Amino acid sequence: MTAATHAGSLAALGQRPPRLVLRVVVYSALTLGIGAATLLVFLRQFERGRAEHAAMLEASVVTQTVVDRLVPGDLRGASEPARRRQLDRLFRARVLDGETLAAAIARPDGRLVYATGPSLAGQRLASAEKLRAALRGTVESEQVAVPSADGGAKVLRTYAPFRLAGGATGVFVVDRRYAPIASAAKRAAIAVAAVLELALLALWLCLIPIMRTVTRRINRQLETIAHLALHDELTGSPNRTEFGSRLDEVLQREGRGRCAVLFIDLDRFKDVNDTLGHERGNELLRLVAGRIRDALGPRERMARLGGDEFAVLSETAVEPESAVALAQRVRASVAEPCEIAGMSIELRASVGIALAPRHGTTRDELLRRADIAMYAAKQDGPPRVFTEELDDRSPVRLAVTGELRRALERRELVVFFQPQVDLRTGAVRGVEALVRWQHPVRGLLGPHEFLTAVEHAGLSRTLTRYVLDESLRQLRGWKEEGRDLGLAVNVSARDLADARFPAEVAEALARHGVDPAALELEVTEDVLMSDGVRGGRRLEQLVEHGVRVAIDDFGVGYSSLGQLRSLPAQVLKIDRSFVARMGTSASDAAIVRSIIGLAHQLGLDVVAEGVESPAHVAWLREAGCDAAQGFLLGRPQPHGAGLTAAAQDMVVAQAIPLRRAFA
């Protein structure tokens, strides 16, 4: 990852790489400076205290050397001149030196009875508190200013108690120069502070390479975190967060904001995981991500949203046609065969498209609507562009959903029947049940106008039960009138997913008194292949009840005739798209003939859908097709509570031209 990419990734996370070296250098220097200044002040105070204490002890010791030369009379008052001269000689010899400026003797009342300076004799001490403390037996001191020739000097005055023979007590007062004491304290403090400062400076210098190393490591960790936060760990592709940020950037560009969002989902990917395991599934996802990435242009980005879901953001394919072309290109790249665990696997992808600003101006709107379009594409096959009709949260879809529920309650849904004609005899051998909606306002609606809403509203199971019940009631009526017909009813994936479905079918057959062999359930191959194991189990249970199974719309899904060998099906219905092109496409005609031939070898009856011309009948009959249905042979017809014999004759009469053609 480049520095620019790294910075951009961290900016997307709302973070910036910490400049630890600079911050540590500045903050530690400030901290050490403040600490050093505080330490210096403390040391100076400490050393000053030590120096003062030493001076006090020295003064106390010195004064004790003159105690033995004093007499009690020295504490009673002013001394005789001869005695004063003796004391002067004593103090000059033993007390006064270069640092001691003056000395005096004080009585307990604080009056000085002797002083080396004659002007002090007879005065009273100003600090009575210090005097009292000294008389209690402790040596006290204080800093005082005394007049001098240069205007004043700071001295350390010490009060040292003494006791004479006979019990008389007094206090020696000694004034020592303070400047030498302060100077000694300063020198000692500076020496200690210098050593400590050098140690702190060395420690500070050692922190710089350590912090530089820590910074590089943290930056690498942040780079990794940023990548993991914005990219999918499995495929290395941008994830949902990064994709959303890029989409927001495009939408917020002034005067622009036009783009396409493609929502891609792999079809039947669960089967790969279940069959080959998750490790192989992950390998396939990495391969698919690379193929999608390779199919994109310079202004198109892809992301893995999670599971088997991917998304593409395009700033060039901003119109429906170009967006669909891009989706087809992506689908083609995904559909290329790939080798996984020694097997050749072909994947299909469903793609939904949402365009900005047509379908939304925010990230959430576009992703949600592209997702909705993708689910519609799963049902239809080709990529789908979002429309309001697809959105079950839109007012139109919500209104349709509510009306559908009421329609089922009011029995507005009508079952139509389209005949299936035996191509060998021209006789109607059965009918397929097709549902219509007799809307009270919009008139008769075809299935394409409401079946998607049925799926989204979760009403597919209810609709199947409704159609099955109505169809079996009509089949019973025809049976009572002497018309022996088969009945084909379409079932959905949700029906086969419900374990109760086989029992429901058996109960409905018993309730209407219909032979199970007369009922044929049609399942599209896509529905069957989406959950082959569970769907196959349900179909086997139905076959055990005597019901026939037909594979509908064969040829447009993903199954093969080889897979049909394991399915409990008896009928194969060829999709109308192949039948319609038989006359114009030699390949489609060859496909139809091949399907019919192989299906017969598997013991399956073949029914062709979409027969709309006599030529279709001739080609199918020549190819050996068993039965057919289409507008040529009979359009879907409604039924009432009891279909009359005349109506039945009308359906049969539609096959008369066919029978004549066979004659």
mmCIF file of N, CA, C and O in Angstrom, residues 265-282 284-285 307-309 345-348 378 529-535 537:
data_model
loop_
_atom_site.group_PDB
_atom_site.id
_atom_site.type_symbol
_atom_site.label_atom_id
_atom_site.label_comp_id
_atom_site.label_asym_id
_atom_site.label_seq_id
_atom_site.Cartn_x
_atom_site.Cartn_y
_atom_site.Cartn_z
ATOM 1 N N ASP A 265 -25.288 -11.267 -7.215
ATOM 2 C CA ASP A 265 -25.416 -12.420 -6.316
ATOM 3 C C ASP A 265 -25.185 -13.695 -7.126
ATOM 4 O O ASP A 265 -25.731 -13.857 -8.227
ATOM 5 N N LEU A 266 -24.344 -14.578 -6.594
ATOM 6 C CA LEU A 266 -24.052 -15.839 -7.291
ATOM 7 C C LEU A 266 -25.198 -16.820 -7.063
ATOM 8 O O LEU A 266 -25.624 -17.036 -5.926
ATOM 9 N N ASP A 267 -25.684 -17.420 -8.128
ATOM 10 C CA ASP A 267 -26.779 -18.379 -8.041
ATOM 11 C C ASP A 267 -26.254 -19.747 -7.612
ATOM 12 O O ASP A 267 -25.227 -20.218 -8.106
ATOM 13 N N ARG A 268 -26.959 -20.356 -6.656
ATOM 14 C CA ARG A 268 -26.674 -21.718 -6.196
ATOM 15 C C ARG A 268 -25.265 -21.859 -5.629
ATOM 16 O O ARG A 268 -24.676 -22.929 -5.683
ATOM 17 N N PHE A 269 -24.708 -20.778 -5.100
ATOM 18 C CA PHE A 269 -23.381 -20.884 -4.490
ATOM 19 C C PHE A 269 -23.423 -21.787 -3.258
ATOM 20 O O PHE A 269 -22.427 -22.439 -2.923
ATOM 21 N N LYS A 270 -24.579 -21.842 -2.604
ATOM 22 C CA LYS A 270 -24.716 -22.713 -1.430
ATOM 23 C C LYS A 270 -24.444 -24.174 -1.796
ATOM 24 O O LYS A 270 -23.889 -24.929 -0.995
ATOM 25 N N ASP A 271 -24.817 -24.558 -3.006
ATOM 26 C CA ASP A 271 -24.569 -25.936 -3.430
ATOM 27 C C ASP A 271 -23.069 -26.238 -3.484
ATOM 28 O O ASP A 271 -22.632 -27.350 -3.161
ATOM 29 N N VAL A 272 -22.282 -25.238 -3.898
ATOM 30 C CA VAL A 272 -20.826 -25.434 -3.959
ATOM 31 C C VAL A 272 -20.277 -25.642 -2.557
ATOM 32 O O VAL A 272 -19.472 -26.547 -2.308
ATOM 33 N N ASN A 273 -20.718 -24.809 -1.619
ATOM 34 C CA ASN A 273 -20.251 -24.960 -0.232
ATOM 35 C C ASN A 273 -20.665 -26.303 0.352
ATOM 36 O O ASN A 273 -19.881 -26.978 1.029
ATOM 37 N N ASP A 274 -21.917 -26.675 0.104
ATOM 38 C CA ASP A 274 -22.409 -27.935 0.667
ATOM 39 C C ASP A 274 -21.718 -29.141 0.057
ATOM 40 O O ASP A 274 -21.493 -30.150 0.738
ATOM 41 N N THR A 275 -21.369 -29.052 -1.224
ATOM 42 C CA THR A 275 -20.789 -30.196 -1.926
ATOM 43 C C THR A 275 -19.274 -30.280 -1.747
ATOM 44 O O THR A 275 -18.727 -31.346 -1.447
ATOM 45 N N LEU A 276 -18.586 -29.141 -1.929
ATOM 46 C CA LEU A 276 -17.124 -29.148 -1.925
ATOM 47 C C LEU A 276 -16.516 -28.636 -0.630
ATOM 48 O O LEU A 276 -15.305 -28.783 -0.424
ATOM 49 N N GLY A 277 -17.303 -28.013 0.220
ATOM 50 C CA GLY A 277 -16.772 -27.480 1.465
ATOM 51 C C GLY A 277 -16.485 -25.995 1.368
ATOM 52 O O GLY A 277 -16.363 -25.419 0.275
ATOM 53 N N HIS A 278 -16.372 -25.372 2.525
ATOM 54 C CA HIS A 278 -16.205 -23.923 2.563
ATOM 55 C C HIS A 278 -14.842 -23.479 2.042
ATOM 56 O O HIS A 278 -14.718 -22.377 1.492
ATOM 57 N N GLU A 279 -13.811 -24.288 2.200
ATOM 58 C CA GLU A 279 -12.497 -23.905 1.685
ATOM 59 C C GLU A 279 -12.544 -23.760 0.168
ATOM 60 O O GLU A 279 -12.018 -22.790 -0.389
ATOM 61 N N ARG A 280 -13.177 -24.718 -0.495
ATOM 62 C CA ARG A 280 -13.305 -24.620 -1.953
ATOM 63 C C ARG A 280 -14.233 -23.476 -2.333
ATOM 64 O O ARG A 280 -14.024 -22.797 -3.346
ATOM 65 N N GLY A 281 -15.250 -23.263 -1.505
ATOM 66 C CA GLY A 281 -16.136 -22.124 -1.764
ATOM 67 C C GLY A 281 -15.396 -20.807 -1.670
ATOM 68 O O GLY A 281 -15.602 -19.901 -2.492
ATOM 69 N N ASN A 282 -14.510 -20.683 -0.679
ATOM 70 C CA ASN A 282 -13.713 -19.465 -0.553
ATOM 71 C C ASN A 282 -12.781 -19.291 -1.750
ATOM 72 O O ASN A 282 -12.575 -18.179 -2.242
ATOM 73 N N LEU A 284 -13.374 -20.308 -4.726
ATOM 74 C CA LEU A 284 -14.221 -19.876 -5.840
ATOM 75 C C LEU A 284 -14.568 -18.392 -5.716
ATOM 76 O O LEU A 284 -14.593 -17.659 -6.721
ATOM 77 N N LEU A 285 -14.822 -17.920 -4.498
ATOM 78 C CA LEU A 285 -15.128 -16.500 -4.297
ATOM 79 C C LEU A 285 -13.942 -15.625 -4.692
ATOM 80 O O LEU A 285 -14.126 -14.552 -5.295
ATOM 81 N N GLY A 307 -20.694 -12.680 2.029
ATOM 82 C CA GLY A 307 -21.182 -13.940 1.470
ATOM 83 C C GLY A 307 -20.817 -14.049 0.008
ATOM 84 O O GLY A 307 -19.662 -13.888 -0.398
ATOM 85 N N ASP A 308 -21.813 -14.328 -0.839
ATOM 86 C CA ASP A 308 -21.595 -14.407 -2.284
ATOM 87 C C ASP A 308 -22.183 -13.194 -2.992
ATOM 88 O O ASP A 308 -22.583 -13.281 -4.149
ATOM 89 N N GLU A 309 -22.220 -12.056 -2.300
ATOM 90 C CA GLU A 309 -22.776 -10.825 -2.863
ATOM 91 C C GLU A 309 -21.652 -9.846 -3.178
ATOM 92 O O GLU A 309 -20.775 -9.597 -2.343
ATOM 93 N N ILE A 345 -16.549 -26.115 -12.925
ATOM 94 C CA ILE A 345 -17.774 -25.538 -12.359
ATOM 95 C C ILE A 345 -18.173 -24.322 -13.170
ATOM 96 O O ILE A 345 -17.341 -23.472 -13.500
ATOM 97 N N GLU A 346 -19.458 -24.230 -13.479
ATOM 98 C CA GLU A 346 -20.006 -23.072 -14.168
ATOM 99 C C GLU A 346 -20.961 -22.358 -13.224
ATOM 100 O O GLU A 346 -21.888 -22.964 -12.691
ATOM 101 N N LEU A 347 -20.714 -21.084 -13.033
ATOM 102 C CA LEU A 347 -21.555 -20.281 -12.148
ATOM 103 C C LEU A 347 -22.409 -19.334 -12.960
ATOM 104 O O LEU A 347 -22.046 -18.925 -14.066
ATOM 105 N N ARG A 348 -23.550 -18.981 -12.417
ATOM 106 C CA ARG A 348 -24.393 -17.934 -12.976
ATOM 107 C C ARG A 348 -24.549 -16.847 -11.921
ATOM 108 O O ARG A 348 -24.535 -17.136 -10.719
ATOM 109 N N LYS A 378 -33.148 -12.775 -10.401
ATOM 110 C CA LYS A 378 -33.055 -14.202 -10.060
ATOM 111 C C LYS A 378 -34.234 -14.980 -10.632
ATOM 112 O O LYS A 378 -34.104 -16.142 -11.008
ATOM 113 N N MET A 529 -33.442 -26.992 -8.961
ATOM 114 C CA MET A 529 -32.002 -27.011 -8.794
ATOM 115 C C MET A 529 -31.534 -26.119 -7.648
ATOM 116 O O MET A 529 -30.439 -26.283 -7.127
ATOM 117 N N SER A 530 -32.330 -25.117 -7.231
ATOM 118 C CA SER A 530 -31.927 -24.232 -6.142
ATOM 119 C C SER A 530 -31.822 -24.969 -4.824
ATOM 120 O O SER A 530 -31.065 -24.578 -3.943
ATOM 121 N N ASP A 531 -32.579 -26.022 -4.643
ATOM 122 C CA ASP A 531 -32.490 -26.832 -3.425
ATOM 123 C C ASP A 531 -32.802 -28.268 -3.817
ATOM 124 O O ASP A 531 -33.848 -28.818 -3.466
ATOM 125 N N GLY A 532 -31.854 -28.865 -4.577
ATOM 126 C CA GLY A 532 -32.118 -30.164 -5.171
ATOM 127 C C GLY A 532 -32.384 -31.264 -4.175
ATOM 128 O O GLY A 532 -33.255 -32.114 -4.379
ATOM 129 N N VAL A 533 -31.660 -31.260 -3.047
ATOM 130 C CA VAL A 533 -31.813 -32.346 -2.076
ATOM 131 C C VAL A 533 -33.187 -32.303 -1.434
ATOM 132 O O VAL A 533 -33.936 -33.288 -1.431
ATOM 133 N N ARG A 534 -33.544 -31.138 -0.884
ATOM 134 C CA ARG A 534 -34.830 -31.035 -0.201
ATOM 135 C C ARG A 534 -35.989 -31.122 -1.192
ATOM 136 O O ARG A 534 -36.992 -31.786 -0.936
ATOM 137 N N GLY A 535 -35.837 -30.440 -2.362
ATOM 138 C CA GLY A 535 -36.893 -30.500 -3.361
ATOM 139 C C GLY A 535 -37.105 -31.908 -3.874
ATOM 140 O O GLY A 535 -38.242 -32.360 -4.058
ATOM 141 N N ARG A 537 -36.573 -34.651 -2.266
ATOM 142 C CA ARG A 537 -37.228 -35.448 -1.223
ATOM 143 C C ARG A 537 -38.741 -35.199 -1.230
ATOM 144 O O ARG A 537 -39.539 -36.133 -1.106
#
